[in-house]
Short mmCIF file of C-alpha atoms and ligand atoms in Angstrom, two decimals:
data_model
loop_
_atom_site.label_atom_id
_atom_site.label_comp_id
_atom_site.label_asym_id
_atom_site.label_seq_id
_atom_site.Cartn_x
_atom_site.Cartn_y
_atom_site.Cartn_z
CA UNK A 5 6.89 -100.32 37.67
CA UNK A 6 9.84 -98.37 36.98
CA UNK A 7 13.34 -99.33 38.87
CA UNK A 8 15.33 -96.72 40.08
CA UNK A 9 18.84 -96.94 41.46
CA UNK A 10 20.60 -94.43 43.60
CA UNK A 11 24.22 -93.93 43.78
CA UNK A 12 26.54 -93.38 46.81
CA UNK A 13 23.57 -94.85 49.03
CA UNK A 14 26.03 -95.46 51.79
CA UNK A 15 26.59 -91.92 52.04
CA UNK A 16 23.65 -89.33 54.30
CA UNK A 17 22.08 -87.73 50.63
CA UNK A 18 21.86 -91.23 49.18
CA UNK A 19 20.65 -92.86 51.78
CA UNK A 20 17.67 -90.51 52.26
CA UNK A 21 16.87 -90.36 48.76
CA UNK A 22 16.64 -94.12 48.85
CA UNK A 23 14.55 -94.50 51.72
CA UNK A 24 12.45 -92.00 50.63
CA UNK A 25 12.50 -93.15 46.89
CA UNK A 26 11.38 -96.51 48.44
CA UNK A 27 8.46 -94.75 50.56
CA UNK A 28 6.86 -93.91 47.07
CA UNK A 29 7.57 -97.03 44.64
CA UNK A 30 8.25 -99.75 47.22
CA UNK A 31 11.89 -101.43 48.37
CA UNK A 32 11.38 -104.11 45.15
CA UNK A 33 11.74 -101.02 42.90
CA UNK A 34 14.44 -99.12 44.22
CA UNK A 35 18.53 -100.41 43.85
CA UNK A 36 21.47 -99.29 46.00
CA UNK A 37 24.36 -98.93 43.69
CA UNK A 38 27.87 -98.40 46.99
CA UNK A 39 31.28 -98.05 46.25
CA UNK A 40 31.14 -99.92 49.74
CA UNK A 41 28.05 -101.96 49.54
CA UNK A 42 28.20 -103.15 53.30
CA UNK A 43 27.58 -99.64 54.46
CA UNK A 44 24.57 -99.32 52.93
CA UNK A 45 23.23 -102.88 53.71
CA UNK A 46 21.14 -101.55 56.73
CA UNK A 47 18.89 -99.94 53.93
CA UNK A 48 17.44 -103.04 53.15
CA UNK A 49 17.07 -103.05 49.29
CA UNK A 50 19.28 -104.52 47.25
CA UNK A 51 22.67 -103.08 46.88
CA UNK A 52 24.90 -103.37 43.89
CA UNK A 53 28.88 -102.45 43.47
CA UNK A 54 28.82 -98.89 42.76
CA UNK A 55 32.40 -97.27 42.53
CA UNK A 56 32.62 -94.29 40.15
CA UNK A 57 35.71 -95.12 39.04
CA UNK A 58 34.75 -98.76 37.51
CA UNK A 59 32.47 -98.48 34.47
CA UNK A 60 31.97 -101.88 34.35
CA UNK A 61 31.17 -102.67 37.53
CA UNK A 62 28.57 -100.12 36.94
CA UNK A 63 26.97 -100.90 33.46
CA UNK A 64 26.94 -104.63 35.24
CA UNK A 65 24.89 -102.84 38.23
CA UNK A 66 22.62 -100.76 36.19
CA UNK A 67 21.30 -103.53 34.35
CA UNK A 68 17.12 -103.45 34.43
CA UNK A 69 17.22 -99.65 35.79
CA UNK A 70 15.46 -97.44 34.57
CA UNK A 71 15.79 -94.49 36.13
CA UNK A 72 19.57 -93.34 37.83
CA UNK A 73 20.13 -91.12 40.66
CA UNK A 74 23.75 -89.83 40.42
CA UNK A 75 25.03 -87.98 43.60
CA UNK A 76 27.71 -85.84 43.20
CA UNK A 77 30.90 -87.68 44.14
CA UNK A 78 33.89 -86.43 46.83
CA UNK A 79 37.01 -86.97 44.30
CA UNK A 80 39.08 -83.70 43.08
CA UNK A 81 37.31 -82.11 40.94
CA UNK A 82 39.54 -83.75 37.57
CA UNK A 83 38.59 -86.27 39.15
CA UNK A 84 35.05 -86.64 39.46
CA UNK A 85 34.32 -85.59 36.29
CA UNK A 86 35.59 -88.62 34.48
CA UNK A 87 33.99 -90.56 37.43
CA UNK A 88 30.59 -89.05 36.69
CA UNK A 89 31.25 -89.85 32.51
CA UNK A 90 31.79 -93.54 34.30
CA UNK A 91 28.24 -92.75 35.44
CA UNK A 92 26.57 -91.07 32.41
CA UNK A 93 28.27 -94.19 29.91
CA UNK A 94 27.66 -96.88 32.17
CA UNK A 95 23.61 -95.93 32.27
CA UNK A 96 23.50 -95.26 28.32
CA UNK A 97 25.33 -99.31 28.08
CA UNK A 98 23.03 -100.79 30.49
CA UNK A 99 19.79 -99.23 28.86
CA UNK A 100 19.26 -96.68 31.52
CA UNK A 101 16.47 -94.12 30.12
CA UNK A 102 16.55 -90.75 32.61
CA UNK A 103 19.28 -89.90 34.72
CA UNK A 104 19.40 -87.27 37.47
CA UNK A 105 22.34 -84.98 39.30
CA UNK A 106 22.67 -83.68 42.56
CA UNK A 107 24.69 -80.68 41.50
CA UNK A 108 25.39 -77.57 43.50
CA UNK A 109 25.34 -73.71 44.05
CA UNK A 110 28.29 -71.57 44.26
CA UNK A 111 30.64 -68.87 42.73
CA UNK A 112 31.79 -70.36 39.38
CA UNK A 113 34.88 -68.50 39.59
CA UNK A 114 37.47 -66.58 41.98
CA UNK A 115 37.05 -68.64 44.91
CA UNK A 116 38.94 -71.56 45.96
CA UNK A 117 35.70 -73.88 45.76
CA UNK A 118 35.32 -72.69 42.30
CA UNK A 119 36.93 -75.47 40.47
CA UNK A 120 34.21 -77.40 42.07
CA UNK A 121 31.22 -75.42 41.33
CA UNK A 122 33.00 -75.76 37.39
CA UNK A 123 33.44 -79.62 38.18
CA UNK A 124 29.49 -80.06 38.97
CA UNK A 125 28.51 -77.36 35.85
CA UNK A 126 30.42 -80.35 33.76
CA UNK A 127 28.94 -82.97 34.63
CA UNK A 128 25.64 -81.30 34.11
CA UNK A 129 26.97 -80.50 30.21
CA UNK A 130 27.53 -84.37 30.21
CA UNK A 131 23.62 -85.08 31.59
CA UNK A 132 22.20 -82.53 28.77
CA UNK A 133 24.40 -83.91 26.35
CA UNK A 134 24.05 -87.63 27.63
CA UNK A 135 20.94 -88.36 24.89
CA UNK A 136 19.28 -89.86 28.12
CA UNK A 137 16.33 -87.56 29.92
CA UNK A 138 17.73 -85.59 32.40
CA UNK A 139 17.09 -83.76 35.69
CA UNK A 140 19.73 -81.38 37.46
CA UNK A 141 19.21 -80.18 41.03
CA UNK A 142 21.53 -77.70 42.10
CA UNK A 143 21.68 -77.97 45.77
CA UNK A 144 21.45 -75.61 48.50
CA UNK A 145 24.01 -75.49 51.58
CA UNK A 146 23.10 -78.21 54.08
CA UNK A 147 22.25 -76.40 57.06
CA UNK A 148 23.04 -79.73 59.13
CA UNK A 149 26.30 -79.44 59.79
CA UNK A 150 26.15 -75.93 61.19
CA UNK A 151 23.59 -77.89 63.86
CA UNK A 152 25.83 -80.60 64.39
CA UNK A 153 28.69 -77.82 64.88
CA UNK A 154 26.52 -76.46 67.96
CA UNK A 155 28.61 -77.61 70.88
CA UNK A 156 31.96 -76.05 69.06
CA UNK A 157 29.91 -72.82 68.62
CA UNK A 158 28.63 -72.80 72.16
CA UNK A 159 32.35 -72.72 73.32
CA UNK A 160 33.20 -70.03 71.09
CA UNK A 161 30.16 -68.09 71.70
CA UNK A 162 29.90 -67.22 68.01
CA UNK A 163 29.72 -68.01 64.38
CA UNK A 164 32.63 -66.64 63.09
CA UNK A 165 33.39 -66.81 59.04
CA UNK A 166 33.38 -64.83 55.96
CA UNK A 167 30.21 -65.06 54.62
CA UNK A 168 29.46 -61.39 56.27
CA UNK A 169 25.44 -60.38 55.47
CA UNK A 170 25.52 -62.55 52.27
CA UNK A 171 22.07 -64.58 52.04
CA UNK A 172 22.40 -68.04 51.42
CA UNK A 173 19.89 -70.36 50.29
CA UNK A 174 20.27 -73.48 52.74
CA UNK A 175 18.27 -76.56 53.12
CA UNK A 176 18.14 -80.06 54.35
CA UNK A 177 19.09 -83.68 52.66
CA UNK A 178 15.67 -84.90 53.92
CA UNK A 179 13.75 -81.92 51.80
CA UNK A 180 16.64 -82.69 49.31
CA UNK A 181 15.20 -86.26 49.39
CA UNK A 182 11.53 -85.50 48.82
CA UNK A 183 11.95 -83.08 46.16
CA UNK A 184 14.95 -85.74 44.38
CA UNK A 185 12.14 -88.70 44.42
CA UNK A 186 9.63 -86.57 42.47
CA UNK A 187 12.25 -85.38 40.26
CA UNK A 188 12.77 -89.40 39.59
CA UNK A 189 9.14 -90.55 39.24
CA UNK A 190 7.99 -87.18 37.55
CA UNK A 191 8.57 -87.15 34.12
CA UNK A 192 7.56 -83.27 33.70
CA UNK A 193 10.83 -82.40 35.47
CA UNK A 194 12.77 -84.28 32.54
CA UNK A 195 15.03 -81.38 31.38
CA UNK A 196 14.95 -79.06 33.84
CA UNK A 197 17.76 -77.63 36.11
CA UNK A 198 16.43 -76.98 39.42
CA UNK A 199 17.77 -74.39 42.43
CA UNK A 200 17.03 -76.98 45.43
CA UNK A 201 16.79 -74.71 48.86
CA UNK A 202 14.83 -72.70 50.79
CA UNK A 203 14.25 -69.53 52.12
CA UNK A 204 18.04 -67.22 51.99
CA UNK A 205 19.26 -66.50 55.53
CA UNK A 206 22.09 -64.68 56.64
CA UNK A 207 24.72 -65.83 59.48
CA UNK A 208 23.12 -63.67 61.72
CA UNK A 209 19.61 -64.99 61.23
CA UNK A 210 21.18 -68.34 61.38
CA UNK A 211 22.96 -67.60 64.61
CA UNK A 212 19.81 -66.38 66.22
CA UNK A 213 17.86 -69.66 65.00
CA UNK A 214 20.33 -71.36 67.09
CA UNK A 215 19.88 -69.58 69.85
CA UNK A 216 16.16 -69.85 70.07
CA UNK A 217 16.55 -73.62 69.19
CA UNK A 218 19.02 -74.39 71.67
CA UNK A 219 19.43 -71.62 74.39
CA UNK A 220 22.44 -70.39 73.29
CA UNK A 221 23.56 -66.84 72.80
CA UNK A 222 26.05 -66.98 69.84
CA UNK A 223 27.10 -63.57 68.13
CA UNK A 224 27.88 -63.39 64.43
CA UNK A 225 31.35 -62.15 63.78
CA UNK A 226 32.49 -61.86 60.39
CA UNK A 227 36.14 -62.49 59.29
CA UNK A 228 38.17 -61.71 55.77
CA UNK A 229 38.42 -64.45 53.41
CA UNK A 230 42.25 -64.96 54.55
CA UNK A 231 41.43 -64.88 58.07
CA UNK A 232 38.54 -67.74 57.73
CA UNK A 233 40.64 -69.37 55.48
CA UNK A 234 43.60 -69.76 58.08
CA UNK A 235 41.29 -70.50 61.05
CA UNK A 236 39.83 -73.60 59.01
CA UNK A 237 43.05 -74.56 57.55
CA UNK A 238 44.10 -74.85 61.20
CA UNK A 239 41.35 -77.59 62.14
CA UNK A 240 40.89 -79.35 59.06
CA UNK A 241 44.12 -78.74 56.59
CA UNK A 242 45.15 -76.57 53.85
CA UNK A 243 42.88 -78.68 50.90
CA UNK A 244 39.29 -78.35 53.31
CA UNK A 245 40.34 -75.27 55.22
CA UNK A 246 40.22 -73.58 51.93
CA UNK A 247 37.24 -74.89 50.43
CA UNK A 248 35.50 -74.24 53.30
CA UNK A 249 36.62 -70.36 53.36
CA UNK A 250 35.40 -70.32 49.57
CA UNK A 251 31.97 -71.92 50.26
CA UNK A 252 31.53 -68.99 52.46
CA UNK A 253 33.49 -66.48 49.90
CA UNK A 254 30.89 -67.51 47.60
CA UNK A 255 27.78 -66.89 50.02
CA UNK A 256 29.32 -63.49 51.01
CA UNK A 257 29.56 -62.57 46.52
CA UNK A 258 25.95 -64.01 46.63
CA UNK A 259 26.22 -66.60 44.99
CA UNK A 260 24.27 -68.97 46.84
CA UNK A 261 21.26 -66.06 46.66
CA UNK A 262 19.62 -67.47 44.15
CA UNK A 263 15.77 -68.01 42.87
CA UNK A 264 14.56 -71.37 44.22
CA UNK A 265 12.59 -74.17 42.31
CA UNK A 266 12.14 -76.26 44.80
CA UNK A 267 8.01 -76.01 45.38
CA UNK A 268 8.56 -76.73 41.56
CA UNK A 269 10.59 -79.97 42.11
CA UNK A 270 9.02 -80.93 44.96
CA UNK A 271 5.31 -80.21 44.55
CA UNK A 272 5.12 -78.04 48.24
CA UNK A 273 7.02 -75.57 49.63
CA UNK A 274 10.30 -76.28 51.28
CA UNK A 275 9.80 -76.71 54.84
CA UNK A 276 10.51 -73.10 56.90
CA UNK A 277 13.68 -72.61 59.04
CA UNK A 278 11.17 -71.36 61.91
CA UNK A 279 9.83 -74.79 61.52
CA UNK A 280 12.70 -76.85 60.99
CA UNK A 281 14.46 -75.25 64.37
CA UNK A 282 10.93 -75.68 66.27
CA UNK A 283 11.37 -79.45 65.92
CA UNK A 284 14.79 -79.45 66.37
CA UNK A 285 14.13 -77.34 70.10
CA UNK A 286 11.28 -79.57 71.07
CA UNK A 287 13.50 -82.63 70.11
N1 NAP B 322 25.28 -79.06 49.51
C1 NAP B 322 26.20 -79.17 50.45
O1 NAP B 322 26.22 -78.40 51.44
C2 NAP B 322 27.23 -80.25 50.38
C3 NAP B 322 28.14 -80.41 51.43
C4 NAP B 322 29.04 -81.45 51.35
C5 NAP B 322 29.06 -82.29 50.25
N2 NAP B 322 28.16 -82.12 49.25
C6 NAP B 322 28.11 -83.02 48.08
O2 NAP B 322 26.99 -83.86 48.29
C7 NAP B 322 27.38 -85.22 48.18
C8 NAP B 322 26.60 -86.07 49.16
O3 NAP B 322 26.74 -85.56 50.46
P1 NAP B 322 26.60 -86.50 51.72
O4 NAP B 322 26.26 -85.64 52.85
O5 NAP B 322 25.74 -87.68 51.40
O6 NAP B 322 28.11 -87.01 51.88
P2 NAP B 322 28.62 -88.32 52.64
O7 NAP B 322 27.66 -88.77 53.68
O8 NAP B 322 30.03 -88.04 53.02
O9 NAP B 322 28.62 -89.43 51.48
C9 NAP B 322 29.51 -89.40 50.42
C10 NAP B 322 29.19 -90.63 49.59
O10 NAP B 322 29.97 -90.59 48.40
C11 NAP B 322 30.42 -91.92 48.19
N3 NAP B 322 31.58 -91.92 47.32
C12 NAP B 322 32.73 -91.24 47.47
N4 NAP B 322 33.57 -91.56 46.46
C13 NAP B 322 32.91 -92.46 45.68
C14 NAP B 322 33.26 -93.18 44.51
N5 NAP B 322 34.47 -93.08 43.94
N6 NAP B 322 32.34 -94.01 43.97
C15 NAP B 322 31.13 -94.16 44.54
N7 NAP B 322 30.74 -93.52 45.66
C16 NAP B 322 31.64 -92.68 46.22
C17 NAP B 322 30.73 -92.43 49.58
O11 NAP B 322 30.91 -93.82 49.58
P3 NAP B 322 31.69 -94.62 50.76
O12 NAP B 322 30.65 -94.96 51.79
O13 NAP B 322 32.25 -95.81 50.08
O14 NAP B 322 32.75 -93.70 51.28
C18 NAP B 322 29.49 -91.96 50.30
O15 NAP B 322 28.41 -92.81 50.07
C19 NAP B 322 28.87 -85.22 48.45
O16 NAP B 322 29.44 -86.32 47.80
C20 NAP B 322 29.30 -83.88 47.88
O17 NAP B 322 29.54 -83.97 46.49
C21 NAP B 322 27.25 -81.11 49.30
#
């Protein structure tokens, strides 16, 4: 049986993709690689030392993989691409043979999340040059947050940002999980990039799934880019203030309207935001 390890399993995306890598191939098959390993002990599968920024920790953590799940670190975005070559190296040393990226969507250029966006479209150069077999996901937006947000929206009464009527192509980190643990155990996704979301929504559809999901009755204002950008710098500092205001800069250019492969990845359809919020109401 083939061993897979995940990265950043302490984090939400990691630690779905493990549990549900370990649904499929059993916990004696799948490795937690942590940059703090006690976080993800409550997974219950081995976990290894996992820091991107120590290469040999992580060829001495990768030994007897086969397969490596690499989730896309937090660093700046100089940053994380020599963190991710940590990565990439570390698997080729240890004998890794296939390696898959959570990347993401986004504008490539003119926004301030750009250099991000370029950092991820590196990294993926790296996989396809790695020599190793390769699978890139591009994620979607997770729509979680915005749910988690709900209380903050309800006393606003609105969703307020600059995305205007751009669609964007959300989705979930358990769908991301499913489709992830095929794209691991699968070897006809081995060099293929995949667009990992479902169906495009706008902020006003998303507002009124909201409302039907939790009795609200937010309105969708839209804001400039500066506006947006001040209002998050306000909550959360300059740095995430304006990433934030170019995620949404990006969604209002369309750049997170994009074709989906994710029935592709996955093997089914991603799940429908009519039936996501249904569960989330009758919750
Ligand atoms: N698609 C989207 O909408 C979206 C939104 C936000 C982020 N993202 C990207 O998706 C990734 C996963 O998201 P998430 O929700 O799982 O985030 P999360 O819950 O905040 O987890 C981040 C994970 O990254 C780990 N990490 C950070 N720096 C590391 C390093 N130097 N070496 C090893 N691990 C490191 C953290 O480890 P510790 O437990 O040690 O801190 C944690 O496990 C993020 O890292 C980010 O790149 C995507």
């Amino acid at each position: 049986m083939t061993k897979i390890a995940v990265t950043a399993a302490s984090g939400k995306l990691g630690s779905e993709i493990a549990r549900a890598t370990v649904e499929i191939v059993g916990k004696e098959n799948v490795v937690g690689l942590a940059r703090t390993p006690s976080k993800a002990e409550s997974l219950g599968i081995e976990i290894r030392p996992g820091d991107y920024n120590s290469r040999s920790d992580l060829e001495r953590s990768l030994q007897g993989v086969d397969s490596v799940l690499l989730i896309s670190g937090m660093d700046a975005p100089d940053k994380r691409i020599a963190q991710h070559r940590n990565v990439i190296e570390a698997a080729k040393s240890a004998g890794v043979s296939k390696i898959v990226y959570t990347s993401i969507q986004g504008a490539e250029d003119s926004t301030a999340f750009s250099p991000v966006v370029q950092s991820n479209r590196q990294t993926e150069e790296d996989f396809r040059n790695s020599g190793l077999d390769w699978v890139i996901g591009r994620n979607g937006i997770y729509i979680e947050p915005d749910v988690e947000y709900i209380e903050t929206y309800k006393d606003r009464g609105e969703i307020a940002n600059c995305a205007a009527d751009g669609l964007c192509g959300y989705t979930t980190r358990s769908e991301l999980a499913f489709a992830y643990t095929r794209m691991l155990i699968e070897s006809q996704h081995n060099g293929q990039t995949y667009n990992l979301h479902g169906e495009a929504i706008t902020q006003q559809q998303l507002a009124d799934y909201l409302n039907t999901a939790f009795g609200t009755n937010l309105a969708y204002r839209e804001m400039s880019v500066a506006e947006f950008q001040k209002d998050r710098a306000e909550e959360l500092g300059d740095f995430m203030g304006s990433i934030i205001a170019g995620i949404y800069e990006g969604i209002r250019s369309g750049a997170c309207n994009n074709e989906s492969h994710f029935e592709k990845a996955a093997g089914r359809p991603h799940q429908s935001w009519d039936e996501y919020f249904r569960l989330l109401a009758d919750r």
